Amino acid sequence: MTRFPENFLWGGATSAAQYEGGRCEDGKGLSHLDYVYYRGPKIPCNFMMKKDLEKAISEEATLNFPNRRGVDFYHRYKEDIALLAEMGFKVFRMSVSWTRLFPTGLEETPDPEGVAFYHNVFRELHKYGIEPLVTMIHYEMPIIFAEKYDGWVSPEIIPYCMKYLKFLIDEYKDEVKYWLTFNEINMVTAVPWLGGGIVLDRYGEFAMPAGRKGPPNLNKLPKELLQRWDQLSHQALHHQYIASAMIVKYAHDTAPGCLIGNMFNLHHLYAETPSPEDEYRAHEEHEFNMSFCDVMAKGYYPKWLLSYYEKNGIQIKWYDNYETILAEGKVDFISLSYYLSAVVTADPERQEKIGQFMRQLKNPYLKDSEFGWQIDPTALRISLNDLRDRFGLPIFIAENGLGAFEKPDEEGKIHDDYRIAYLREHIKALADAIEDGVDVFGYTPWGCIDLVSCSLVSMSKRYGFVYVDADDEGNGTYNRSRKDSFWWYKKVIASNGEDLD
Ligand code: BG6
């Protein structure tokens, strides 16, 4: 008997924007992530200023857009799926690109070549007994919505999005059982461009730190700007909740065999000291993080969040009938990405950069990845226990993993024992959580085949079991080769999580 349930879904995760490539082929249109350009190996590109977007659009021919290349899954899907099957994958998390089906987002009918591509991929997966798990929107929207409609801030996007989402269910419901609505829905509050297509400085002067080497120091930004940021991102979030709930209801009504989950980024936060002030700050952050699940899993806005809006002057323009829509569109399961934890202090002056997205404090008891993400499997166990009690729903770990710089040795091999160590400890924490009584039914480490980093828009930060020979500028053969972790993960799957050595 293993600690993991018999039909546990082992697999890996990708997203269309970072993996698929073929971005301008066969009639495909461009999404807002296709306009994020590479600026250097360690420069995050999550914030899009108006002038950056104008530059990306006007200098399209000369700039370097790694997302448009991805790693060429579009042409190599058969080879890639064969590699996943060789590892014994039971599930493959991928996303569909809205603009491959509806190139500008405004069409009435989908592009037939795009429709056929995803049928081919699903068919190939099923050939090997691999279940697709499809993220409907992994950070992507047709560029026109970001350029002209303020992204998700405006409700105008909702009918167009619903046309796309309903099409997905109608067309693919017999091939896809597991769906997620929005990837990391909470990230819109941290990275408004990425999650919501929001160009912040349309709304006034927005001072980014010189050189843009990290997330803005929120303490240094003017209060009005922060409030505007909060206002816009929570308005965008509201519209995403509406679209998500509407498609959940639609799927429940028309495709009863399908299960739909949310997807949020979980980052456990410890109080720096046992002082009641630090504890309360940690509690506030926790409630904030959980509120993204509350709305989608319980079907209503938690009182805590409504009071946060009131205290911070956030005025949501509520969508007509939103309470009923949310109540009728509760998700079937919770899904999450988990990479790191951090430490919270009540002192607003003391914040450090954590990875590419966050500003909190580092934990002296934990080690950092090369990219400053603190490695903490125990926090995963703690959080899973918490989620079990709060929602009582099955849980899917949609992302987890270690990003690292990697180069093959003289024999062309990647000995990624650091990745094996990271995943081993997280899988142990998962098994412990399952023993604690948490209903976890699947695990898909991020970027199972190397792909473009989301925060850095580059190939240099790699997560895969499979190495892809490509660099940040798009040089390379794009050939695939197996890292040491490939063989290790194959054993893990074959033993249903027992053989972790
Ligand atoms: C998650 C996203 O935030 O983290 C992925 O859903 C992303 O799209 C992953 O790639 C890892 O982040 P990064 O910046 O290391 O690629």
PDB file of C-alpha atoms in Angstrom, residues 309-496:
ATOM      1  CA  TYR A 309     -12.279  47.242   0.399  1.00  0.00           C
ATOM      2  CA  GLU A 310     -14.071  49.639   2.671  1.00  0.00           C
ATOM      3  CA  LYS A 311     -11.005  50.472   4.753  1.00  0.00           C
ATOM      4  CA  ASN A 312      -8.902  51.030   1.658  1.00  0.00           C
ATOM      5  CA  GLY A 313     -11.410  53.044  -0.330  1.00  0.00           C
ATOM      6  CA  ILE A 314     -11.799  50.357  -3.008  1.00  0.00           C
ATOM      7  CA  GLN A 315     -15.115  50.715  -4.767  1.00  0.00           C
ATOM      8  CA  ILE A 316     -16.045  47.782  -6.926  1.00  0.00           C
ATOM      9  CA  LYS A 317     -18.545  48.330  -9.704  1.00  0.00           C
ATOM     10  CA  TRP A 318     -20.489  45.158  -9.074  1.00  0.00           C
ATOM     11  CA  TYR A 319     -21.586  43.192 -12.111  1.00  0.00           C
ATOM     12  CA  ASP A 320     -25.389  42.849 -12.414  1.00  0.00           C
ATOM     13  CA  ASN A 321     -26.691  39.943 -10.424  1.00  0.00           C
ATOM     14  CA  TYR A 322     -23.182  39.037  -9.289  1.00  0.00           C
ATOM     15  CA  GLU A 323     -24.230  37.387  -6.045  1.00  0.00           C
ATOM     16  CA  THR A 324     -26.359  34.802  -7.844  1.00  0.00           C
ATOM     17  CA  ILE A 325     -23.724  34.278 -10.529  1.00  0.00           C
ATOM     18  CA  LEU A 326     -21.027  33.549  -7.937  1.00  0.00           C
ATOM     19  CA  ALA A 327     -23.293  31.333  -5.846  1.00  0.00           C
ATOM     20  CA  GLU A 328     -24.218  29.255  -8.897  1.00  0.00           C
ATOM     21  CA  GLY A 329     -20.651  28.867 -10.160  1.00  0.00           C
ATOM     22  CA  LYS A 330     -18.709  27.272  -7.333  1.00  0.00           C
ATOM     23  CA  VAL A 331     -15.711  25.234  -8.428  1.00  0.00           C
ATOM     24  CA  ASP A 332     -15.500  21.464  -8.010  1.00  0.00           C
ATOM     25  CA  PHE A 333     -11.961  21.416  -6.676  1.00  0.00           C
ATOM     26  CA  ILE A 334      -9.177  23.703  -5.515  1.00  0.00           C
ATOM     27  CA  SER A 335      -5.968  23.924  -7.467  1.00  0.00           C
ATOM     28  CA  LEU A 336      -2.852  25.865  -6.636  1.00  0.00           C
ATOM     29  CA  SER A 337       0.720  26.634  -7.478  1.00  0.00           C
ATOM     30  CA  TYR A 338       3.211  26.459  -4.656  1.00  0.00           C
ATOM     31  CA  TYR A 339       6.860  27.465  -4.844  1.00  0.00           C
ATOM     32  CA  LEU A 340       7.893  29.364  -1.718  1.00  0.00           C
ATOM     33  CA  SER A 341       7.076  30.799   1.660  1.00  0.00           C
ATOM     34  CA  ALA A 342       8.085  34.118   3.221  1.00  0.00           C
ATOM     35  CA  VAL A 343       8.015  36.017   6.494  1.00  0.00           C
ATOM     36  CA  VAL A 344       5.805  38.971   7.417  1.00  0.00           C
ATOM     37  CA  THR A 345       6.530  41.843   9.739  1.00  0.00           C
ATOM     38  CA  ALA A 346       4.229  44.514  11.086  1.00  0.00           C
ATOM     39  CA  ASP A 347       6.957  47.085  10.424  1.00  0.00           C
ATOM     40  CA  PRO A 348       6.095  48.658   7.054  1.00  0.00           C
ATOM     41  CA  GLU A 349       9.631  50.011   6.563  1.00  0.00           C
ATOM     42  CA  ARG A 350      11.316  46.616   6.513  1.00  0.00           C
ATOM     43  CA  GLN A 351      10.685  44.662   3.336  1.00  0.00           C
ATOM     44  CA  GLU A 352      13.061  42.764   1.100  1.00  0.00           C
ATOM     45  CA  LYS A 353      12.740  41.496  -2.423  1.00  0.00           C
ATOM     46  CA  ILE A 354      11.613  37.858  -2.517  1.00  0.00           C
ATOM     47  CA  GLY A 355      12.059  36.288  -5.926  1.00  0.00           C
ATOM     48  CA  GLN A 356      10.656  38.243  -8.830  1.00  0.00           C
ATOM     49  CA  PHE A 357       7.194  39.047  -7.511  1.00  0.00           C
ATOM     50  CA  MET A 358       7.084  39.653  -3.768  1.00  0.00           C
ATOM     51  CA  ARG A 359       8.292  41.988  -1.047  1.00  0.00           C
ATOM     52  CA  GLN A 360       8.298  40.426   2.406  1.00  0.00           C
ATOM     53  CA  LEU A 361      11.101  39.176   4.643  1.00  0.00           C
ATOM     54  CA  LYS A 362      13.346  36.189   4.137  1.00  0.00           C
ATOM     55  CA  ASN A 363      13.258  33.278   6.518  1.00  0.00           C
ATOM     56  CA  PRO A 364      16.679  32.607   8.113  1.00  0.00           C
ATOM     57  CA  TYR A 365      15.781  28.926   8.541  1.00  0.00           C
ATOM     58  CA  LEU A 366      15.308  28.299   4.825  1.00  0.00           C
ATOM     59  CA  LYS A 367      17.566  28.047   1.787  1.00  0.00           C
ATOM     60  CA  ASP A 368      17.073  30.090  -1.383  1.00  0.00           C
ATOM     61  CA  SER A 369      16.910  28.846  -4.950  1.00  0.00           C
ATOM     62  CA  GLU A 370      19.286  30.554  -7.382  1.00  0.00           C
ATOM     63  CA  PHE A 371      16.474  32.999  -8.034  1.00  0.00           C
ATOM     64  CA  GLY A 372      15.848  33.834  -4.383  1.00  0.00           C
ATOM     65  CA  TRP A 373      12.724  31.689  -3.944  1.00  0.00           C
ATOM     66  CA  GLN A 374      12.845  30.166  -0.461  1.00  0.00           C
ATOM     67  CA  ILE A 375      12.429  26.416  -0.379  1.00  0.00           C
ATOM     68  CA  ASP A 376       9.918  25.207   2.192  1.00  0.00           C
ATOM     69  CA  PRO A 377       8.126  21.859   1.743  1.00  0.00           C
ATOM     70  CA  THR A 378       6.684  21.962   5.268  1.00  0.00           C
ATOM     71  CA  ALA A 379       4.690  25.075   4.456  1.00  0.00           C
ATOM     72  CA  LEU A 380       2.995  23.096   1.697  1.00  0.00           C
ATOM     73  CA  ARG A 381       1.853  20.525   4.251  1.00  0.00           C
ATOM     74  CA  ILE A 382       0.644  23.245   6.629  1.00  0.00           C
ATOM     75  CA  SER A 383      -1.279  25.019   3.862  1.00  0.00           C
ATOM     76  CA  LEU A 384      -2.870  21.844   2.555  1.00  0.00           C
ATOM     77  CA  ASN A 385      -4.190  21.042   6.009  1.00  0.00           C
ATOM     78  CA  ASP A 386      -5.590  24.521   6.218  1.00  0.00           C
ATOM     79  CA  LEU A 387      -7.262  24.301   2.808  1.00  0.00           C
ATOM     80  CA  ARG A 388      -8.852  20.963   3.744  1.00  0.00           C
ATOM     81  CA  ASP A 389     -10.503  22.525   6.785  1.00  0.00           C
ATOM     82  CA  ARG A 390     -11.532  25.710   5.063  1.00  0.00           C
ATOM     83  CA  PHE A 391     -13.076  24.270   1.907  1.00  0.00           C
ATOM     84  CA  GLY A 392     -13.463  20.510   2.248  1.00  0.00           C
ATOM     85  CA  LEU A 393     -12.826  20.122  -1.479  1.00  0.00           C
ATOM     86  CA  PRO A 394     -10.387  17.875  -3.359  1.00  0.00           C
ATOM     87  CA  ILE A 395      -7.074  19.593  -4.094  1.00  0.00           C
ATOM     88  CA  PHE A 396      -4.824  19.473  -7.146  1.00  0.00           C
ATOM     89  CA  ILE A 397      -1.228  20.743  -7.005  1.00  0.00           C
ATOM     90  CA  ALA A 398      -1.070  22.375 -10.419  1.00  0.00           C
ATOM     91  CA  GLU A 399       2.458  23.803 -10.099  1.00  0.00           C
ATOM     92  CA  ASN A 400       5.549  23.301  -7.979  1.00  0.00           C
ATOM     93  CA  GLY A 401       9.209  23.143  -8.911  1.00  0.00           C
ATOM     94  CA  LEU A 402      12.673  24.574  -8.933  1.00  0.00           C
ATOM     95  CA  GLY A 403      13.914  27.064 -11.529  1.00  0.00           C
ATOM     96  CA  ALA A 404      17.661  26.875 -12.196  1.00  0.00           C
ATOM     97  CA  PHE A 405      20.319  27.962 -14.675  1.00  0.00           C
ATOM     98  CA  GLU A 406      21.464  24.852 -16.523  1.00  0.00           C
ATOM     99  CA  LYS A 407      23.998  23.931 -19.185  1.00  0.00           C
ATOM    100  CA  PRO A 408      24.744  20.403 -20.396  1.00  0.00           C
ATOM    101  CA  ASP A 409      28.189  18.998 -19.442  1.00  0.00           C
ATOM    102  CA  GLU A 410      30.747  17.713 -22.013  1.00  0.00           C
ATOM    103  CA  GLU A 411      28.681  14.574 -22.498  1.00  0.00           C
ATOM    104  CA  GLY A 412      25.559  16.608 -23.071  1.00  0.00           C
ATOM    105  CA  LYS A 413      24.020  15.604 -19.713  1.00  0.00           C
ATOM    106  CA  ILE A 414      22.248  17.662 -17.056  1.00  0.00           C
ATOM    107  CA  HIS A 415      22.774  16.266 -13.560  1.00  0.00           C
ATOM    108  CA  ASP A 416      19.989  18.118 -11.772  1.00  0.00           C
ATOM    109  CA  ASP A 417      20.263  16.540  -8.336  1.00  0.00           C
ATOM    110  CA  TYR A 418      19.141  19.926  -6.825  1.00  0.00           C
ATOM    111  CA  ARG A 419      15.807  19.564  -8.634  1.00  0.00           C
ATOM    112  CA  ILE A 420      15.425  15.960  -7.509  1.00  0.00           C
ATOM    113  CA  ALA A 421      16.110  17.054  -3.911  1.00  0.00           C
ATOM    114  CA  TYR A 422      13.540  19.856  -4.157  1.00  0.00           C
ATOM    115  CA  LEU A 423      10.821  17.659  -5.643  1.00  0.00           C
ATOM    116  CA  ARG A 424      11.563  14.750  -3.309  1.00  0.00           C
ATOM    117  CA  GLU A 425      10.974  16.900  -0.229  1.00  0.00           C
ATOM    118  CA  HIS A 426       7.789  18.390  -1.660  1.00  0.00           C
ATOM    119  CA  ILE A 427       6.420  14.983  -2.594  1.00  0.00           C
ATOM    120  CA  LYS A 428       7.168  13.802   0.945  1.00  0.00           C
ATOM    121  CA  ALA A 429       5.282  16.800   2.300  1.00  0.00           C
ATOM    122  CA  LEU A 430       2.376  15.899   0.005  1.00  0.00           C
ATOM    123  CA  ALA A 431       2.364  12.330   1.265  1.00  0.00           C
ATOM    124  CA  ASP A 432       2.382  13.628   4.839  1.00  0.00           C
ATOM    125  CA  ALA A 433      -0.545  15.902   4.060  1.00  0.00           C
ATOM    126  CA  ILE A 434      -2.437  12.978   2.542  1.00  0.00           C
ATOM    127  CA  GLU A 435      -1.805  11.036   5.748  1.00  0.00           C
ATOM    128  CA  ASP A 436      -3.103  14.070   7.638  1.00  0.00           C
ATOM    129  CA  GLY A 437      -6.364  13.534   5.789  1.00  0.00           C
ATOM    130  CA  VAL A 438      -6.036  15.984   2.897  1.00  0.00           C
ATOM    131  CA  ASP A 439      -7.682  14.855  -0.339  1.00  0.00           C
ATOM    132  CA  VAL A 440      -4.962  15.606  -2.907  1.00  0.00           C
ATOM    133  CA  PHE A 441      -5.622  13.939  -6.250  1.00  0.00           C
ATOM    134  CA  GLY A 442      -2.832  15.142  -8.534  1.00  0.00           C
ATOM    135  CA  TYR A 443       0.557  16.766  -8.825  1.00  0.00           C
ATOM    136  CA  THR A 444       1.947  18.501 -11.911  1.00  0.00           C
ATOM    137  CA  PRO A 445       5.429  20.021 -11.439  1.00  0.00           C
ATOM    138  CA  TRP A 446       5.883  23.176 -13.473  1.00  0.00           C
ATOM    139  CA  GLY A 447       7.644  23.278 -16.832  1.00  0.00           C
ATOM    140  CA  CYS A 448       8.107  19.509 -17.138  1.00  0.00           C
ATOM    141  CA  ILE A 449       9.768  20.192 -20.463  1.00  0.00           C
ATOM    142  CA  ASP A 450      11.907  23.383 -20.293  1.00  0.00           C
ATOM    143  CA  LEU A 451       9.965  26.434 -21.386  1.00  0.00           C
ATOM    144  CA  VAL A 452      10.091  30.234 -21.297  1.00  0.00           C
ATOM    145  CA  SER A 453      10.161  31.729 -17.802  1.00  0.00           C
ATOM    146  CA  CYS A 454       7.122  33.819 -17.077  1.00  0.00           C
ATOM    147  CA  SER A 455       8.744  36.472 -14.883  1.00  0.00           C
ATOM    148  CA  LEU A 456      12.015  36.733 -16.803  1.00  0.00           C
ATOM    149  CA  VAL A 457      10.674  36.021 -20.315  1.00  0.00           C
ATOM    150  CA  SER A 458      13.756  33.952 -20.992  1.00  0.00           C
ATOM    151  CA  MET A 459      14.899  30.369 -21.429  1.00  0.00           C
ATOM    152  CA  SER A 460      17.652  30.681 -18.817  1.00  0.00           C
ATOM    153  CA  LYS A 461      15.434  29.787 -15.885  1.00  0.00           C
ATOM    154  CA  ARG A 462      14.579  26.134 -16.385  1.00  0.00           C
ATOM    155  CA  TYR A 463      12.289  23.731 -14.551  1.00  0.00           C
ATOM    156  CA  GLY A 464      12.134  20.673 -16.788  1.00  0.00           C
ATOM    157  CA  PHE A 465      12.786  16.964 -16.581  1.00  0.00           C
ATOM    158  CA  VAL A 466      13.604  17.417 -20.250  1.00  0.00           C
ATOM    159  CA  TYR A 467      16.219  19.912 -21.457  1.00  0.00           C
ATOM    160  CA  VAL A 468      15.473  22.017 -24.529  1.00  0.00           C
ATOM    161  CA  ASP A 469      18.439  23.272 -26.512  1.00  0.00           C
ATOM    162  CA  ALA A 470      17.412  26.918 -26.918  1.00  0.00           C
ATOM    163  CA  ASP A 471      18.723  30.182 -25.520  1.00  0.00           C
ATOM    164  CA  ASP A 472      17.173  33.525 -24.652  1.00  0.00           C
ATOM    165  CA  GLU A 473      17.674  34.857 -28.174  1.00  0.00           C
ATOM    166  CA  GLY A 474      16.084  31.854 -29.831  1.00  0.00           C
ATOM    167  CA  ASN A 475      19.364  30.209 -30.918  1.00  0.00           C
ATOM    168  CA  GLY A 476      19.650  26.436 -30.677  1.00  0.00           C
ATOM    169  CA  THR A 477      18.273  23.275 -32.200  1.00  0.00           C
ATOM    170  CA  TYR A 478      15.280  23.049 -29.832  1.00  0.00           C
ATOM    171  CA  ASN A 479      16.177  19.369 -29.522  1.00  0.00           C
ATOM    172  CA  ARG A 480      15.018  17.617 -26.364  1.00  0.00           C
ATOM    173  CA  SER A 481      17.215  15.564 -24.004  1.00  0.00           C
ATOM    174  CA  ARG A 482      16.522  13.776 -20.740  1.00  0.00           C
ATOM    175  CA  LYS A 483      17.940  15.218 -17.506  1.00  0.00           C
ATOM    176  CA  ASP A 484      18.726  12.985 -14.494  1.00  0.00           C
ATOM    177  CA  SER A 485      15.413  14.058 -12.975  1.00  0.00           C
ATOM    178  CA  PHE A 486      13.621  12.445 -15.951  1.00  0.00           C
ATOM    179  CA  TRP A 487      14.684   8.965 -14.835  1.00  0.00           C
ATOM    180  CA  TRP A 488      14.044   9.801 -11.192  1.00  0.00           C
ATOM    181  CA  TYR A 489      10.493  11.075 -11.808  1.00  0.00           C
ATOM    182  CA  LYS A 490       9.736   8.018 -13.943  1.00  0.00           C
ATOM    183  CA  LYS A 491      10.552   5.837 -10.908  1.00  0.00           C
ATOM    184  CA  VAL A 492       8.482   8.049  -8.631  1.00  0.00           C
ATOM    185  CA  ILE A 493       5.455   7.639 -10.887  1.00  0.00           C
ATOM    186  CA  ALA A 494       5.982   3.902 -11.393  1.00  0.00           C
ATOM    187  CA  SER A 495       6.089   3.387  -7.607  1.00  0.00           C
ATOM    188  CA  ASN A 496       3.138   5.756  -7.033  1.00  0.00           C
TER     189      ASN A 496
END
